[in-house]
mmCIF file of C-alpha atoms in Angstrom:
data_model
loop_
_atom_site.group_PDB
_atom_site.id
_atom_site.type_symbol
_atom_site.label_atom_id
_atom_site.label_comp_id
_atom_site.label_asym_id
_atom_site.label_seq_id
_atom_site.Cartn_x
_atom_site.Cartn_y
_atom_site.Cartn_z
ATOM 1 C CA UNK Y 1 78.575 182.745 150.751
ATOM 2 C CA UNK Y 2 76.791 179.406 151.697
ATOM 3 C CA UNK Y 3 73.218 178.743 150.939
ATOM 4 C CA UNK Y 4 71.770 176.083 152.708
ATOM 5 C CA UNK Y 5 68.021 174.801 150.947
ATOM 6 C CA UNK Y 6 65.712 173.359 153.395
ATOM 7 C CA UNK Y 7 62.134 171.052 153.156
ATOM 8 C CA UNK Y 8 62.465 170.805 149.557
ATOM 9 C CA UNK Y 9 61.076 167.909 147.329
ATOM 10 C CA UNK Y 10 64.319 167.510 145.087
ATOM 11 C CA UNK Y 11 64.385 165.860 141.905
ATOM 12 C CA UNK Y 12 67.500 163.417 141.861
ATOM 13 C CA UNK Y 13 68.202 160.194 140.160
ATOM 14 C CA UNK Y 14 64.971 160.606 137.955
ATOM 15 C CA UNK Y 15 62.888 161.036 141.036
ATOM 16 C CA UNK Y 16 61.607 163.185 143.976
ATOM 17 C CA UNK Y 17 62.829 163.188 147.234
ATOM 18 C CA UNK Y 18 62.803 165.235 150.686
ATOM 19 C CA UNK Y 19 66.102 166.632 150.556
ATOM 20 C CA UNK Y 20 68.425 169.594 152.399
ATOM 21 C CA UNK Y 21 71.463 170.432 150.334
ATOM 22 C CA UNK Y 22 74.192 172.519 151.012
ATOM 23 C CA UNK Y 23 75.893 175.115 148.449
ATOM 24 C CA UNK Y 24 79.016 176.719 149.070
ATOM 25 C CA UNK Y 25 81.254 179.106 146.088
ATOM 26 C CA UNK Y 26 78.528 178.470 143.618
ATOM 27 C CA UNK Y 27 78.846 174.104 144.043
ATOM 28 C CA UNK Y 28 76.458 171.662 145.860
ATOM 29 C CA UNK Y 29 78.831 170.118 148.464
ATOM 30 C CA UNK Y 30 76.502 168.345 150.389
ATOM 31 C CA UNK Y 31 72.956 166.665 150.011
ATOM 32 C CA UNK Y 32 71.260 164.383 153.244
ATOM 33 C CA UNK Y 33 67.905 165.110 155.011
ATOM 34 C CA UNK Y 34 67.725 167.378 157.975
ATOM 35 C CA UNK Y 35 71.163 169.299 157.170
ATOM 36 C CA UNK Y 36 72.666 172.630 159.265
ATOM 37 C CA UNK Y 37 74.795 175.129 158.479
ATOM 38 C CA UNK Y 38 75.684 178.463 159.187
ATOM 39 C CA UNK Y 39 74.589 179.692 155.845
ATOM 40 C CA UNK Y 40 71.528 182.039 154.113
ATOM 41 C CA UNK Y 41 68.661 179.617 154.489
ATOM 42 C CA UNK Y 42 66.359 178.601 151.776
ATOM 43 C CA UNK Y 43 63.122 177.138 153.200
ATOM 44 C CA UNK Y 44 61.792 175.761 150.186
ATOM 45 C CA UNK Y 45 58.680 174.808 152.055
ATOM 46 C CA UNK Y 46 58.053 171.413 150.383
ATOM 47 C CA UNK Y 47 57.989 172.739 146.664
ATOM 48 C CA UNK Y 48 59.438 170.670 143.865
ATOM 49 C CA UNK Y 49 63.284 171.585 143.600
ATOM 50 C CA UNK Y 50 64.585 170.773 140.398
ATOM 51 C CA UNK Y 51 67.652 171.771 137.859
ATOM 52 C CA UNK Y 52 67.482 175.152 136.310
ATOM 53 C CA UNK Y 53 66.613 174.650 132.590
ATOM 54 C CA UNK Y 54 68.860 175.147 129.642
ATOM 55 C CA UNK Y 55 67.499 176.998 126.454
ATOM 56 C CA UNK Y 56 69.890 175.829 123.478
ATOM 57 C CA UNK Y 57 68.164 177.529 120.827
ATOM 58 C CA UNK Y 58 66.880 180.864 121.574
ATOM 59 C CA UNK Y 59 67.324 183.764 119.408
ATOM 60 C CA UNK Y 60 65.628 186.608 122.286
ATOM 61 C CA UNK Y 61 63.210 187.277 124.304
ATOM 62 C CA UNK Y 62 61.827 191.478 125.846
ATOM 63 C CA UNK Y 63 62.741 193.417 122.621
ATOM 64 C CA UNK Y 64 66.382 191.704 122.752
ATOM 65 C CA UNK Y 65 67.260 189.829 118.808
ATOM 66 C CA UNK Y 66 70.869 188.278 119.237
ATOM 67 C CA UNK Y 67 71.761 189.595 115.604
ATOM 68 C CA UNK Y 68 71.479 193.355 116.915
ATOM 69 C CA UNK Y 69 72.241 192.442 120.810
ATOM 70 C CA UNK Y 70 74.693 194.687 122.871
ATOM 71 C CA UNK Y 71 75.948 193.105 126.410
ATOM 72 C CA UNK Y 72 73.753 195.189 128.211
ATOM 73 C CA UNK Y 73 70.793 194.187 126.122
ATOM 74 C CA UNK Y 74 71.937 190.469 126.867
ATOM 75 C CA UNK Y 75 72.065 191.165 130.599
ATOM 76 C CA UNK Y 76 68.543 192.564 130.458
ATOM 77 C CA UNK Y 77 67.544 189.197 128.446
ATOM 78 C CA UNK Y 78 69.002 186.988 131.128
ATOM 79 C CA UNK Y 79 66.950 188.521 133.683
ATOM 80 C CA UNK Y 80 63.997 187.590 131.443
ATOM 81 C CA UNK Y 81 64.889 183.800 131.003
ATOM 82 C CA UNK Y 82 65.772 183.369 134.966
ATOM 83 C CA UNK Y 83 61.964 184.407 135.761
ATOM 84 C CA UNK Y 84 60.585 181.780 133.416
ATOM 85 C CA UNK Y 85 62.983 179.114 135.243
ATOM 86 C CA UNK Y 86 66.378 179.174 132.534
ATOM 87 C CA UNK Y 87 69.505 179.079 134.624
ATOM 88 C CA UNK Y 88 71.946 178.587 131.220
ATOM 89 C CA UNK Y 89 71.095 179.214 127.716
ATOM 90 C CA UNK Y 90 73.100 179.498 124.441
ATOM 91 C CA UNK Y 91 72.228 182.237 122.313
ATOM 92 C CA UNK Y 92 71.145 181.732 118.747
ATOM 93 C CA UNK Y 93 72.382 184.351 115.931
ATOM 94 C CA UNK Y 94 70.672 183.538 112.487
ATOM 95 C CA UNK Y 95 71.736 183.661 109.205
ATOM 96 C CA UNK Y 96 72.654 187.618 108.418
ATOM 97 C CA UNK Y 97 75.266 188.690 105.904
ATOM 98 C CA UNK Y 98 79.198 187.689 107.309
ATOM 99 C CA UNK Y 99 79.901 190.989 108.630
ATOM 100 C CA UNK Y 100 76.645 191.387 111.282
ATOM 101 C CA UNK Y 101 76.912 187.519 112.249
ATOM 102 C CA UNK Y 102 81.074 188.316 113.578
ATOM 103 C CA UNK Y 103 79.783 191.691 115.068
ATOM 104 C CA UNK Y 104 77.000 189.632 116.903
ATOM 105 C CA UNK Y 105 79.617 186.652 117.917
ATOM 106 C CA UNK Y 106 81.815 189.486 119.077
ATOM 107 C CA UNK Y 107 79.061 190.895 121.394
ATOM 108 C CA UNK Y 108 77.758 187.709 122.455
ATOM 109 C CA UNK Y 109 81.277 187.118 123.323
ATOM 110 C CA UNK Y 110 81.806 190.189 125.233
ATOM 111 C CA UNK Y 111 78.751 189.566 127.409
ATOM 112 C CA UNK Y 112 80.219 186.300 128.373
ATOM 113 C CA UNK Y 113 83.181 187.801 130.037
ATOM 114 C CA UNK Y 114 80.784 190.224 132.357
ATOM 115 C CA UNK Y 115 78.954 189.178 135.524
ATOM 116 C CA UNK Y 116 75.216 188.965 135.268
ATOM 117 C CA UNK Y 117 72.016 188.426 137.896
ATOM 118 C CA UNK Y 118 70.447 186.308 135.500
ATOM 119 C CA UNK Y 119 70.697 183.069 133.211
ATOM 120 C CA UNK Y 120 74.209 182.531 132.433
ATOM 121 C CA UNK Y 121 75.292 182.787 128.741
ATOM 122 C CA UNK Y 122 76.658 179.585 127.951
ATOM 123 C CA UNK Y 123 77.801 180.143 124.540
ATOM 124 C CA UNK Y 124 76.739 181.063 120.831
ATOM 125 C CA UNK Y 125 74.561 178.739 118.737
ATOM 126 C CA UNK Y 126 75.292 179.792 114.794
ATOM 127 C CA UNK Y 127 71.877 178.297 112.988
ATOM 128 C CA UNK Y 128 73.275 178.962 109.689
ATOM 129 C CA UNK Y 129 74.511 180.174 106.924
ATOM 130 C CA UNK Y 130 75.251 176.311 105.486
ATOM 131 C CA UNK Y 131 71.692 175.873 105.327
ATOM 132 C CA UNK Y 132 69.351 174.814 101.941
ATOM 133 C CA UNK Y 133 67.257 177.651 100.405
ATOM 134 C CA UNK Y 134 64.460 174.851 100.422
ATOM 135 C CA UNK Y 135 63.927 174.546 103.738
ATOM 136 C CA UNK Y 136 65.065 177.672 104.821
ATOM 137 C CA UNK Y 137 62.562 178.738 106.951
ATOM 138 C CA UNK Y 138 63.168 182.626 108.702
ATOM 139 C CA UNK Y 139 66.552 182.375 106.748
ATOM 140 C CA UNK Y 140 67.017 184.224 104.440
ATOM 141 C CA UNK Y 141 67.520 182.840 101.067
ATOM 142 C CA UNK Y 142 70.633 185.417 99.867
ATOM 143 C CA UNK Y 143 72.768 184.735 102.474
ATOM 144 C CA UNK Y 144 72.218 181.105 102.543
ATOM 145 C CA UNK Y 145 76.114 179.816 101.355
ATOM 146 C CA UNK Y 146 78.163 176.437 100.828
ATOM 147 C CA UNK Y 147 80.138 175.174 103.539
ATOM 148 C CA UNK Y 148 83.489 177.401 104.018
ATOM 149 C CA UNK Y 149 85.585 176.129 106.899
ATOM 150 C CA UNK Y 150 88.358 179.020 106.927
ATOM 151 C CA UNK Y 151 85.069 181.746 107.733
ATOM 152 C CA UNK Y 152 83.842 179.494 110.534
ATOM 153 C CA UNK Y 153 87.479 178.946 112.025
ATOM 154 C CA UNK Y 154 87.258 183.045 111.740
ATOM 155 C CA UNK Y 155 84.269 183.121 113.345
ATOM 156 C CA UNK Y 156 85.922 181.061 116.360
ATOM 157 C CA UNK Y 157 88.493 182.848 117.087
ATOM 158 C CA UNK Y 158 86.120 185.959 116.753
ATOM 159 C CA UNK Y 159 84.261 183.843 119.592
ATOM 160 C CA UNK Y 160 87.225 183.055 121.726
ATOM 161 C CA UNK Y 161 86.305 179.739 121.355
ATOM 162 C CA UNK Y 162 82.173 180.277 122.322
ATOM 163 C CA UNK Y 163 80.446 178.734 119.580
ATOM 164 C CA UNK Y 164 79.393 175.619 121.095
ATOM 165 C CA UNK Y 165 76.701 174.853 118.046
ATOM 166 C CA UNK Y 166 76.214 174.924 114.840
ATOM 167 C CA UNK Y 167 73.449 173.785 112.682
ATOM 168 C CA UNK Y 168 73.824 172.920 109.180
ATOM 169 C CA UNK Y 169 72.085 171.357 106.263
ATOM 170 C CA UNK Y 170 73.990 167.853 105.274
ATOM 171 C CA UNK Y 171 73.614 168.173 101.548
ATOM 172 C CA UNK Y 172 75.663 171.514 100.986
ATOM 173 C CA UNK Y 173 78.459 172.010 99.032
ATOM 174 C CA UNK Y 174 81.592 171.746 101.681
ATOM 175 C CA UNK Y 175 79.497 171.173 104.640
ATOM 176 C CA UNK Y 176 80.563 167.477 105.330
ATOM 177 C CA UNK Y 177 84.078 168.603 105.571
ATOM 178 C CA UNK Y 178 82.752 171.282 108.076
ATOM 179 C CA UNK Y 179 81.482 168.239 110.272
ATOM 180 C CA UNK Y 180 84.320 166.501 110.162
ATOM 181 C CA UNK Y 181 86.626 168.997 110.832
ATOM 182 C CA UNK Y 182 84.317 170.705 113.698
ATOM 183 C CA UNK Y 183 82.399 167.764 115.507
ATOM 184 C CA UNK Y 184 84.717 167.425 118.193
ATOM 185 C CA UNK Y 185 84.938 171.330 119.519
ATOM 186 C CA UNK Y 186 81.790 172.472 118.255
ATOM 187 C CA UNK Y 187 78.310 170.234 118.496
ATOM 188 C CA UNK Y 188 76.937 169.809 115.195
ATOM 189 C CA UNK Y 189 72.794 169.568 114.226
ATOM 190 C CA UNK Y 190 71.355 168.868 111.112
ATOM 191 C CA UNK Y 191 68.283 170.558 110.404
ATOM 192 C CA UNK Y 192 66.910 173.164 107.646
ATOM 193 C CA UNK Y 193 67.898 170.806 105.395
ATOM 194 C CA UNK Y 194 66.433 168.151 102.379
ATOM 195 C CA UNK Y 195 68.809 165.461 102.919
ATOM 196 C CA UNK Y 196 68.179 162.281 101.655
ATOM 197 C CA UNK Y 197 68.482 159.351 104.101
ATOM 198 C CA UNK Y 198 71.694 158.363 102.758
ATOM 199 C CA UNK Y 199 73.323 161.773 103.248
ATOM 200 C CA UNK Y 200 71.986 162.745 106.606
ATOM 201 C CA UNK Y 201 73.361 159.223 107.646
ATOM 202 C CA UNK Y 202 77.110 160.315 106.633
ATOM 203 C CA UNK Y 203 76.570 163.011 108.120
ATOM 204 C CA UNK Y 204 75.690 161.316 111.791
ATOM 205 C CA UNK Y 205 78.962 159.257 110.882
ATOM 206 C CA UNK Y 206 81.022 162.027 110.266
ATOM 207 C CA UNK Y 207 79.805 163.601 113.957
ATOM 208 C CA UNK Y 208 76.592 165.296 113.542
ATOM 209 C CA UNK Y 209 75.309 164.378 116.959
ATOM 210 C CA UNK Y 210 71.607 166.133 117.219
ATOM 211 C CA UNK Y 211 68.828 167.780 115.029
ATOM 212 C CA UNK Y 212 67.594 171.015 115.237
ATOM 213 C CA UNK Y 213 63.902 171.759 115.656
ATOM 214 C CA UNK Y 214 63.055 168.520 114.481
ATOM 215 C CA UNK Y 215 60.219 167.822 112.039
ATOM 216 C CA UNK Y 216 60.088 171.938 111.124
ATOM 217 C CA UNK Y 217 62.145 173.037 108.698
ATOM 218 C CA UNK Y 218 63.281 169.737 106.728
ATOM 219 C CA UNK Y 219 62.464 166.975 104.121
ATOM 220 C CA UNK Y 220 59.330 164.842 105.815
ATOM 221 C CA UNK Y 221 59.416 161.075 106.489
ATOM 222 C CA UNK Y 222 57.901 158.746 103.296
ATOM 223 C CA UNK Y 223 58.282 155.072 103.217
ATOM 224 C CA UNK Y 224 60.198 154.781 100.541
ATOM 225 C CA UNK Y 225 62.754 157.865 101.473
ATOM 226 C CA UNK Y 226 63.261 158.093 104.899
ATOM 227 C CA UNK Y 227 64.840 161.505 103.949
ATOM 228 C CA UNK Y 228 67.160 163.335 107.208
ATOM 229 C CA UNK Y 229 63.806 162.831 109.386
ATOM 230 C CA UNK Y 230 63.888 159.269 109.057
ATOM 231 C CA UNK Y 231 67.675 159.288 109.455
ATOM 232 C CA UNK Y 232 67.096 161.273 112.978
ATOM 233 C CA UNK Y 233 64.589 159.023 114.598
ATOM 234 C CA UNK Y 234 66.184 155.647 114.144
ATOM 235 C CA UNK Y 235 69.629 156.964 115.257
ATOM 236 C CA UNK Y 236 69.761 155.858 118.539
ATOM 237 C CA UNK Y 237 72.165 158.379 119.534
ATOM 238 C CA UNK Y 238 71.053 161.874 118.085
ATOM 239 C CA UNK Y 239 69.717 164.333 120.126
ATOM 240 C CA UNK Y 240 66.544 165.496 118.557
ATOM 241 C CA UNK Y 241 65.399 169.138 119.522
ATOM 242 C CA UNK Y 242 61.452 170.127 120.110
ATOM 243 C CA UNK Y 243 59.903 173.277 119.879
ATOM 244 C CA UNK Y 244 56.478 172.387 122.288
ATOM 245 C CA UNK Y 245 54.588 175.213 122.178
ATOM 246 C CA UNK Y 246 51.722 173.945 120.754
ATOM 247 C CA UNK Y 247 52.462 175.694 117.009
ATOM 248 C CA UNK Y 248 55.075 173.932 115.331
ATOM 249 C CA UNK Y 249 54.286 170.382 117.152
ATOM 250 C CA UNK Y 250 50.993 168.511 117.665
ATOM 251 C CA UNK Y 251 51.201 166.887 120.512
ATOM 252 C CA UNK Y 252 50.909 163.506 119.309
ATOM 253 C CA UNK Y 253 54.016 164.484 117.250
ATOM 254 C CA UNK Y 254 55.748 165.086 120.283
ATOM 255 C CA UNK Y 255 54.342 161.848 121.640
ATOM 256 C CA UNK Y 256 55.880 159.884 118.563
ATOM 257 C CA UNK Y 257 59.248 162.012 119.119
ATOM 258 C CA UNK Y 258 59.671 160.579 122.564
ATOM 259 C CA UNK Y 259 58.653 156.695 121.757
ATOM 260 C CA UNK Y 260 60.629 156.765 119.223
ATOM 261 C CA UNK Y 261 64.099 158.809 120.579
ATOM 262 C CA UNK Y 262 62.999 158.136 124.416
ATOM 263 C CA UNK Y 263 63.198 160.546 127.110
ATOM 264 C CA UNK Y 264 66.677 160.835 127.208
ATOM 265 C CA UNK Y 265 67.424 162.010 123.565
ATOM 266 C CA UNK Y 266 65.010 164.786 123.463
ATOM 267 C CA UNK Y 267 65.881 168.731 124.112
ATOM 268 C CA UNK Y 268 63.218 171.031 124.416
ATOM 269 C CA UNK Y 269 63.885 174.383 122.868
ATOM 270 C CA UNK Y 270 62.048 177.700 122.672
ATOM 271 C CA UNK Y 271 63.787 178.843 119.418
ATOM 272 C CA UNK Y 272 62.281 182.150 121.089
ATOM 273 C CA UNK Y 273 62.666 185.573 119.514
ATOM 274 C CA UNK Y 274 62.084 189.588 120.702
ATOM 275 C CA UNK Y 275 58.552 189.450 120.719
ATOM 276 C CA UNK Y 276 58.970 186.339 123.697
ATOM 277 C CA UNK Y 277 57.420 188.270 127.190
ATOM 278 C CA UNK Y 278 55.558 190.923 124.997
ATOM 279 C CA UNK Y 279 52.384 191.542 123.266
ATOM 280 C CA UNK Y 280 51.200 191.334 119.849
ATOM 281 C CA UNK Y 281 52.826 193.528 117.314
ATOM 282 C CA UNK Y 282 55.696 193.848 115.156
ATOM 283 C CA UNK Y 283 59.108 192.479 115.985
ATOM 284 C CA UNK Y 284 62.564 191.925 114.037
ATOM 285 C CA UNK Y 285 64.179 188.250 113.856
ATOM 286 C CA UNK Y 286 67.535 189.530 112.354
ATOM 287 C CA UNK Y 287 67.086 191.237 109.078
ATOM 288 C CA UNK Y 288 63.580 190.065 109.156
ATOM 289 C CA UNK Y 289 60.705 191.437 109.901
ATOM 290 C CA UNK Y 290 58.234 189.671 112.082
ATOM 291 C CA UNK Y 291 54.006 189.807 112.865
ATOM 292 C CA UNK Y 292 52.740 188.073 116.155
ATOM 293 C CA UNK Y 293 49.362 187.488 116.472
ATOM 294 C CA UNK Y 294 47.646 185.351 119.057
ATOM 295 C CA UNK Y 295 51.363 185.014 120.130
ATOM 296 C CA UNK Y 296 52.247 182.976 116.862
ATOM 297 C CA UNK Y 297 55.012 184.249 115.184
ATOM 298 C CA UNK Y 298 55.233 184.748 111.265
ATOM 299 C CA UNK Y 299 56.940 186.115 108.946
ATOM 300 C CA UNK Y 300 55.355 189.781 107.628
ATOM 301 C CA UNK Y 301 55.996 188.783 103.854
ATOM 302 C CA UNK Y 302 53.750 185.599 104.513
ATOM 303 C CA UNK Y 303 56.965 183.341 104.048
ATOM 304 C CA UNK Y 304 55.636 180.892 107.372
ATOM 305 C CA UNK Y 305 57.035 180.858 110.923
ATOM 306 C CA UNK Y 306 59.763 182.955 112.139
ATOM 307 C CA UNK Y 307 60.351 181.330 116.086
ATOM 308 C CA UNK Y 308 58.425 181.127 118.471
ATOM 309 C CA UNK Y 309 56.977 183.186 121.843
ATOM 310 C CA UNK Y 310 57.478 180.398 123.918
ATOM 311 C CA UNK Y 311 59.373 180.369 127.239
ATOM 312 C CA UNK Y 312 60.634 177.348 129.198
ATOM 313 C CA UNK Y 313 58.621 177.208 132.093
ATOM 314 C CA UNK Y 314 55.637 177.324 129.464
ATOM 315 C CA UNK Y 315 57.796 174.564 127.246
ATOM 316 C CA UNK Y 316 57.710 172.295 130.736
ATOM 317 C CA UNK Y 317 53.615 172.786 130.515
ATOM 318 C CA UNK Y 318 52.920 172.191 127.722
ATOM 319 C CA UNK Y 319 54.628 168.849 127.938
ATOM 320 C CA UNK Y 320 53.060 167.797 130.964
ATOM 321 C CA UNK Y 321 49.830 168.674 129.249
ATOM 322 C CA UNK Y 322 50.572 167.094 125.509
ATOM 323 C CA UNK Y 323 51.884 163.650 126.641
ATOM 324 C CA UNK Y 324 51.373 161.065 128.307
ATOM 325 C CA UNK Y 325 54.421 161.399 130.331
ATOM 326 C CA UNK Y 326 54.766 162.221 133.877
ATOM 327 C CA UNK Y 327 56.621 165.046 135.171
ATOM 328 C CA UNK Y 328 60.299 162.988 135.927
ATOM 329 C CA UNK Y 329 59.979 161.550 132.991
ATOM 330 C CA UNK Y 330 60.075 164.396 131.470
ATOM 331 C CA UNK Y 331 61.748 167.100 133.115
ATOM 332 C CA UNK Y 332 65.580 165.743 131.384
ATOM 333 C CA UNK Y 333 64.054 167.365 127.765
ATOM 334 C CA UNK Y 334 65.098 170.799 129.719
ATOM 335 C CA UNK Y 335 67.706 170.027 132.394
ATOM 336 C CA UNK Y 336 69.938 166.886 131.702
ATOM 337 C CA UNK Y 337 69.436 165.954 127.870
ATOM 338 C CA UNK Y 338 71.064 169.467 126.765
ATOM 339 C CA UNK Y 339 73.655 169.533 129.319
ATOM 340 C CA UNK Y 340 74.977 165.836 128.239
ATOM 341 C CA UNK Y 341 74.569 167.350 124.510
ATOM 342 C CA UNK Y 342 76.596 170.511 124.741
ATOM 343 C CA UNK Y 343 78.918 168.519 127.478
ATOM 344 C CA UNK Y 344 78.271 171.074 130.097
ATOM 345 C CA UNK Y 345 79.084 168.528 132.856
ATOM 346 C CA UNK Y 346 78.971 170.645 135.867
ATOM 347 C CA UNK Y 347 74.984 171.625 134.958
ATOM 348 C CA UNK Y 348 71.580 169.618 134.119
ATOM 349 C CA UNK Y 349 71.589 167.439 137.388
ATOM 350 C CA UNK Y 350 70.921 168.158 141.168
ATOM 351 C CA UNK Y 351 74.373 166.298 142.670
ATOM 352 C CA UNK Y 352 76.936 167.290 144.833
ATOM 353 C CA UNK Y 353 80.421 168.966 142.804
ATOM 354 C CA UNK Y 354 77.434 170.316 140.025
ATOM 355 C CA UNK Y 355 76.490 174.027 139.530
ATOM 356 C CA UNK Y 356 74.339 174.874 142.304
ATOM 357 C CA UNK Y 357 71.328 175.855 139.909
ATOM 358 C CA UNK Y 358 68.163 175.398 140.363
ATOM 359 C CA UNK Y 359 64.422 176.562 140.267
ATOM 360 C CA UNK Y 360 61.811 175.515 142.651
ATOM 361 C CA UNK Y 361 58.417 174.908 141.421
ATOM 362 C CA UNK Y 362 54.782 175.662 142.219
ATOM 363 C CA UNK Y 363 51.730 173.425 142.652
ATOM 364 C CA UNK Y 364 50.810 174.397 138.593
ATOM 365 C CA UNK Y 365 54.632 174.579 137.440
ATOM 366 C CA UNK Y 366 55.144 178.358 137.796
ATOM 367 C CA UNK Y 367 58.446 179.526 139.050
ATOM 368 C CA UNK Y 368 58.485 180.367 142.458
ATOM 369 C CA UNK Y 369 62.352 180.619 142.765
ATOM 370 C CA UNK Y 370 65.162 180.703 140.481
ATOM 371 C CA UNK Y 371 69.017 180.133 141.948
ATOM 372 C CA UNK Y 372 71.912 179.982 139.632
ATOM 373 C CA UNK Y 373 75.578 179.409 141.690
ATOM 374 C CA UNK Y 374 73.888 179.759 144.753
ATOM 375 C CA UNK Y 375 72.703 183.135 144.504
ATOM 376 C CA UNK Y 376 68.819 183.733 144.606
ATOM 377 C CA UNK Y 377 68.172 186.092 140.845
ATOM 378 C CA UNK Y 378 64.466 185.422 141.267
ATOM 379 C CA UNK Y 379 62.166 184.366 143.529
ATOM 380 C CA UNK Y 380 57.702 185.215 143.368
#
């Protein structure tokens, strides 16, 4: 089937432009202005046009936790993320005792292999269990372990080779050797983590090549210890992640992230769990168990934040609101920076041979369409 979008203000080479463009088995083959075909037309009817965004840290959304997630509970999530503009996301199991975190791989796997009208699962982000007990955030602290490379090589053939990211804290026992050994089939962030400057530099130098949630859930900035923070922001070439929903960032922190990384080493996350789409009330991030109020989400024990509500359409808001930033500046944090990261090469851009996925945008930012391959999943 061909698909053939018409009057729509497409975002290309960093800026917007009247464009037609033709798609054809899933791939843009053709963009120019005033195209035919004899195809389904898409009359975007001058609306922004831009790539679908990509959620690399998301552990649910709708009642679905990856840790407990069957396929069909995965399918039902990717509905969820296509309607808030998320044409590819990975999905995020956290730290749970060795035996849940393979049966969750396994199932993440699984869903992989099925078709589904929705966001496309485009692998398995493991945040953990090499993480430090002292920034361990939503982890929790008895499963937290020293680096072991012959589980994780278990836990990628469990995955059929889908575990695209890890993230690890630096200053464990055996993790080095883990980024060293893993940097170059599976991208490696530092993050819940106390590293000293010196350490989370060996670590960039042994591959580590982004940060997760960056400034949550690690050892602050201070003159005269730069700490893995500091070690982050002067790297020219790390990736730093941002969770922008107004909670874990001010937005003059986000302001600083992107003078100091620049808008093309930023990824905006959601680091979204269950309770994402719902109400206030109780929710599970894997083993634990979670309150949202005011749609903050906390741990029930009062141990801090456990994730967030946020979606991306909401993330792409927020920005726009926070900085100082226009929209094309900005719109690579969800679309281009994580595709370039993860080295999904046939996604983030709007250019002919890429992934025909995209969302078109309304005059505040909502979703009015969602296309992934060519094939319409959403539209308002």
């Amino acid at each position: 089937m061909e698909l053939l979008v018409k009057n729509a203000y497409v975002y290309r080479d960093h800026r917007f432009q009247m464009l037609d463009f033709l798609i054809r088995k899933g791939k843009i083959v053709a963009m120019m202005p005033g195209m035919s075909a004899d195809a389904i037309i898409l009359d975007a009817k001058g609306l922004r046009c831009v790539p679908g965004f990509l959620d690399i840290h998301t552990h649910g959304g709708v009642m679905v936790d990856a840790n407990a997630a069957e396929p069909k509970d995965i399918e039902k999530l990717a509905s969820f993320f296509a309607r808030h503009g998320t044409t590819g996301f990975l999905l995020s199991v956290l730290t749970d005792t060795p035996e849940r975190m393979l049966r969750a791989i396994r199932n993440i796997a699984c869903s992989m292999r099925r078709p589904v009208r929705g966001a496309q699962v485009l692998g398995i982000h493991l945040e953990g269990p090499f993480l430090s007990p002292l920034y361990k955030g939503a982890m929790p602290e008895h499963l937290l372990r020293s680096g072991d490379t012959k589980w994780l090589r278990a836990c990628q053939k469990e995955a059929g080779g889908k575990i695209r990211y890890l993230t690890v804290a630096p200053e464990m026992e055996g993790v080095q050797e883990i980024i060293r050994t893993f940097s170059e089939e599976i991208c490696i962030a530092i993050g819940h983590s106390g590293a000293d400057y010196n350490t989370a530099k060996q670590a960039i130098a042994n591959g580590a090549a982004a940060c997760t949630h960056t400034f949550n859930g690690m050892r602050l900035f201070h003159q005269h210890e730069p700490a893995i923070m500091g070690a982050v922001l002067e790297s020219p070439d790390i990736y730093c992640e941002a969770i922008c929903d107004g909670r874990h960032l001010h937005p003059g922190t986000i302001e600083m992230l992107l003078r100091c990384k620049g808008t093309s080493r930023v990824v905006a996350v959601t680091d979204s769990i269950q309770a994402a789409g719902l109400p206030d009330g109780n929710y599970k991030l894997g083993i634990n168990d979670v309150v949202v109020v005011d749609g903050d989400a906390q741990l029930s024990n009062g141990g801090g934040r456990a994730g967030s509500t946020l979606t991306m359409d909401q993330a792409l808001r927020n920005l726009v609101k926070f900085t100082s930033y226009p929209l094309e500046d900005l719109l690579p944090l969800l679309t281009e920076n994580p595709a370039d990261l993860l080295g999904f090469s046939s996604k983030g851009r709007l250019e002919e041979e890429k992934d025909g996925d995209f969302v078109l945008l309304g005059k505040e930012l909502q979703i009015a369409a969602t296309v992934i391959q060519g094939q319409i999943v959403y539209r308002f």
